[in-house]
């Protein structure tokens, strides 16, 4: 197994945090890092003890859910709550931040913003990040890397493909299934 980079590691952390999201529209995770150490993490969800979108539905006003606190804000607020400065730190986010989160990221003193997926990238947010000299880096991240059962799943699929071959499936048919396994799980065992 190939060792992942630090950027992939912190992005994986953000994707794991996104699994805690209570938003039904988009699950987002954010991780704040300094000197390769995780300082805080957040996901998009409701205030502590409040109603969650997964339970009560989204509370949408002007196309925005007002019930939800964004992942970036939750990570920044966690640091504020416990008195941890983020000045000069890095932030890893599963999706490009909205305009309001971008402004908070800049004001908090984040130096580098890493993100995995484009998501409604606001032109003014990009402009503000440039003005503030916040380095913005897109990290190519394959979410399949955090599937802890991918090796077992791939082995099962390959075993089934072999059994199909033994039962007389054509090479064309087998190639199709092998290609689908490769698409789903990468180059693991194919």
Tab-separated table of C-alpha atoms in Angstrom:
chain	number	residue	atom	x	y	z
A	1	UNK	CA	0.000	0.000	0.000
A	2	UNK	CA	1.284	3.430	-0.952
A	3	UNK	CA	1.757	5.939	1.880
A	4	UNK	CA	-0.388	9.071	1.504
A	5	UNK	CA	1.066	12.588	1.610
A	6	UNK	CA	0.499	14.971	4.517
A	7	UNK	CA	-1.940	16.965	2.382
A	8	UNK	CA	-3.902	13.801	1.593
A	9	UNK	CA	-3.826	12.815	5.268
A	10	UNK	CA	-5.314	16.124	6.440
A	11	UNK	CA	-7.818	16.120	3.581
A	12	UNK	CA	-8.843	12.588	4.580
A	13	UNK	CA	-9.410	13.936	8.101
A	14	UNK	CA	-11.703	16.605	6.649
A	15	UNK	CA	-13.623	13.974	4.684
A	16	UNK	CA	-13.991	11.865	7.836
A	17	UNK	CA	-15.312	14.912	9.695
A	18	UNK	CA	-17.818	15.462	6.877
A	19	UNK	CA	-19.288	12.048	7.743
A	20	UNK	CA	-20.508	13.659	11.012
A	21	UNK	CA	-22.416	16.353	9.105
A	22	UNK	CA	-26.108	16.754	9.849
A	23	UNK	CA	-26.746	18.760	6.678
A	24	UNK	CA	-28.905	17.005	4.102
A	25	UNK	CA	-27.729	19.216	1.224
A	26	UNK	CA	-23.924	18.841	1.355
A	27	UNK	CA	-21.605	17.200	3.892
A	28	UNK	CA	-18.469	19.301	4.478
A	29	UNK	CA	-15.507	18.850	6.815
A	30	UNK	CA	-12.689	21.221	7.791
A	31	UNK	CA	-9.420	20.643	9.630
A	32	UNK	CA	-7.087	23.310	11.011
A	33	UNK	CA	-3.419	22.331	11.079
A	34	UNK	CA	-0.161	23.887	12.261
A	35	UNK	CA	3.243	22.237	11.926
A	36	UNK	CA	1.597	19.011	10.750
A	37	UNK	CA	-0.486	18.831	13.925
A	38	UNK	CA	-4.276	18.933	13.953
A	39	UNK	CA	-5.521	21.852	16.039
A	40	UNK	CA	-9.277	21.572	15.428
A	41	UNK	CA	-11.890	20.145	13.146
A	42	UNK	CA	-15.443	20.935	12.210
A	43	UNK	CA	-18.334	19.765	10.094
A	44	UNK	CA	-21.471	21.508	8.946
A	45	UNK	CA	-24.339	21.072	11.341
A	46	UNK	CA	-26.564	22.806	13.844
A	47	UNK	CA	-25.636	24.541	17.077
A	48	UNK	CA	-24.829	22.251	19.995
A	49	UNK	CA	-28.084	20.868	21.355
A	50	UNK	CA	-30.133	22.376	18.525
A	51	UNK	CA	-32.411	20.796	15.970
A	52	UNK	CA	-30.589	19.096	13.108
A	53	UNK	CA	-31.519	19.180	9.425
A	54	UNK	CA	-31.454	15.374	9.291
A	55	UNK	CA	-34.171	15.370	11.988
A	56	UNK	CA	-36.252	18.487	11.256
A	57	UNK	CA	-35.354	19.333	7.656
A	58	UNK	CA	-33.446	22.327	6.380
A	59	UNK	CA	-34.555	25.800	7.455
A	60	UNK	CA	-34.001	27.580	4.148
A	61	UNK	CA	-34.082	31.358	3.781
A	62	UNK	CA	-32.947	32.955	0.503
A	63	UNK	CA	-31.610	29.595	-0.745
A	64	UNK	CA	-29.435	29.105	2.375
A	65	UNK	CA	-30.053	26.850	5.331
A	66	UNK	CA	-29.951	29.161	8.353
A	67	UNK	CA	-29.948	26.208	10.760
A	68	UNK	CA	-26.456	25.124	9.673
A	69	UNK	CA	-23.074	26.360	10.851
A	70	UNK	CA	-20.500	25.674	8.155
A	71	UNK	CA	-17.599	23.309	8.786
A	72	UNK	CA	-14.974	26.068	8.482
A	73	UNK	CA	-16.784	28.214	11.046
A	74	UNK	CA	-17.202	25.273	13.429
A	75	UNK	CA	-13.447	24.587	13.274
A	76	UNK	CA	-12.590	28.269	13.813
A	77	UNK	CA	-15.120	28.565	16.657
A	78	UNK	CA	-13.693	25.464	18.340
A	79	UNK	CA	-10.317	27.221	18.434
A	80	UNK	CA	-11.919	30.433	19.738
A	81	UNK	CA	-13.797	28.499	22.442
A	82	UNK	CA	-10.603	26.942	23.757
A	83	UNK	CA	-8.304	29.936	23.243
A	84	UNK	CA	-6.206	28.507	20.407
A	85	UNK	CA	-4.771	30.996	17.910
A	86	UNK	CA	-5.034	29.981	14.271
A	87	UNK	CA	-2.874	32.851	13.003
A	88	UNK	CA	-0.505	31.370	10.416
A	89	UNK	CA	-2.203	27.961	10.414
A	90	UNK	CA	-3.459	25.935	7.443
A	91	UNK	CA	-7.043	24.885	6.800
A	92	UNK	CA	-8.080	21.775	4.860
A	93	UNK	CA	-11.676	21.767	3.607
A	94	UNK	CA	-13.484	19.085	1.656
A	95	UNK	CA	-15.177	21.753	-0.521
A	96	UNK	CA	-14.239	25.297	-1.559
A	97	UNK	CA	-15.536	27.687	1.148
A	98	UNK	CA	-18.484	30.019	0.683
A	99	UNK	CA	-17.934	33.782	0.706
A	100	UNK	CA	-18.785	34.228	4.400
A	101	UNK	CA	-16.480	31.414	5.497
A	102	UNK	CA	-13.747	32.795	3.241
A	103	UNK	CA	-13.954	36.157	5.017
A	104	UNK	CA	-13.753	34.450	8.414
A	105	UNK	CA	-10.794	32.333	7.296
A	106	UNK	CA	-8.946	35.472	6.222
A	107	UNK	CA	-9.822	37.420	9.380
A	108	UNK	CA	-8.705	34.522	11.601
A	109	UNK	CA	-5.254	34.617	10.005
A	110	UNK	CA	-5.243	31.307	8.137
A	111	UNK	CA	-2.197	31.336	5.816
A	112	UNK	CA	-2.985	28.464	3.464
A	113	UNK	CA	-6.316	27.073	2.347
A	114	UNK	CA	-6.384	23.551	0.938
A	115	UNK	CA	-9.583	22.241	-0.618
A	116	UNK	CA	-10.534	19.067	-2.475
A	117	UNK	CA	-13.643	19.851	-4.511
A	118	UNK	CA	-14.833	22.974	-6.240
A	119	UNK	CA	-18.245	24.031	-4.976
A	120	UNK	CA	-19.867	27.201	-6.221
A	121	UNK	CA	-16.499	28.981	-5.987
A	122	UNK	CA	-17.458	32.622	-5.518
A	123	UNK	CA	-15.395	35.021	-7.624
A	124	UNK	CA	-15.231	37.591	-4.826
A	125	UNK	CA	-14.049	34.926	-2.359
A	126	UNK	CA	-11.214	34.080	-4.755
A	127	UNK	CA	-10.405	37.789	-5.114
A	128	UNK	CA	-10.369	38.297	-1.319
A	129	UNK	CA	-8.070	35.312	-0.794
A	130	UNK	CA	-5.668	36.770	-3.362
A	131	UNK	CA	-5.813	40.240	-1.741
A	132	UNK	CA	-5.100	38.724	1.674
A	133	UNK	CA	-2.211	36.633	0.293
A	134	UNK	CA	-3.826	33.421	1.475
A	135	UNK	CA	-2.303	30.627	-0.560
A	136	UNK	CA	-5.047	28.461	-2.090
A	137	UNK	CA	-4.183	24.897	-3.076
A	138	UNK	CA	-6.491	22.291	-4.535
A	139	UNK	CA	-5.596	18.824	-3.264
A	140	UNK	CA	-6.535	16.005	-5.583
A	141	UNK	CA	-8.265	13.645	-3.227
A	142	UNK	CA	-9.753	10.268	-4.027
A	143	UNK	CA	-12.372	9.459	-1.391
A	144	UNK	CA	-11.814	5.757	-2.067
A	145	UNK	CA	-8.609	6.098	-0.006
A	146	UNK	CA	-10.656	6.198	3.200
A	147	UNK	CA	-12.694	3.067	2.467
A	148	UNK	CA	-11.253	0.735	5.087
A	149	UNK	CA	-12.797	-2.325	3.450
A	150	UNK	CA	-11.789	-1.583	-0.145
A	151	UNK	CA	-9.212	-4.392	-0.306
A	152	UNK	CA	-11.748	-6.946	0.934
A	153	UNK	CA	-14.446	-5.603	-1.398
A	154	UNK	CA	-12.120	-5.714	-4.388
A	155	UNK	CA	-11.032	-9.267	-3.525
A	156	UNK	CA	-14.684	-10.371	-3.345
A	157	UNK	CA	-15.490	-8.790	-6.709
A	158	UNK	CA	-12.442	-10.358	-8.321
A	159	UNK	CA	-13.420	-13.755	-6.909
A	160	UNK	CA	-16.911	-13.349	-8.371
A	161	UNK	CA	-15.453	-12.330	-11.741
A	162	UNK	CA	-13.239	-15.438	-11.726
A	163	UNK	CA	-16.316	-17.592	-10.988
A	164	UNK	CA	-18.141	-15.927	-13.874
A	165	UNK	CA	-15.197	-16.828	-16.104
A	166	UNK	CA	-15.246	-20.420	-14.899
A	167	UNK	CA	-18.973	-20.601	-15.719
A	168	UNK	CA	-18.285	-19.517	-19.316
A	169	UNK	CA	-18.627	-15.729	-19.339
A	170	UNK	CA	-16.973	-14.163	-22.381
A	171	UNK	CA	-13.672	-12.311	-22.107
A	172	UNK	CA	-15.511	-9.149	-23.205
A	173	UNK	CA	-17.991	-9.501	-20.346
A	174	UNK	CA	-15.221	-10.208	-17.825
A	175	UNK	CA	-13.230	-7.207	-19.058
A	176	UNK	CA	-16.272	-5.007	-18.527
A	177	UNK	CA	-16.627	-6.141	-14.891
A	178	UNK	CA	-12.887	-5.842	-14.216
A	179	UNK	CA	-12.974	-2.285	-15.566
A	180	UNK	CA	-15.952	-1.418	-13.316
A	181	UNK	CA	-14.088	-2.774	-10.253
A	182	UNK	CA	-11.062	-0.694	-11.251
A	183	UNK	CA	-13.263	2.423	-11.566
A	184	UNK	CA	-14.819	1.820	-8.151
A	185	UNK	CA	-11.744	0.806	-6.190
A	186	UNK	CA	-8.747	2.006	-8.199
A	187	UNK	CA	-5.726	-0.106	-9.000
A	188	UNK	CA	-5.818	-2.126	-5.772
A	189	UNK	CA	-5.989	-5.700	-7.022
A	190	UNK	CA	-7.149	-5.519	-10.615
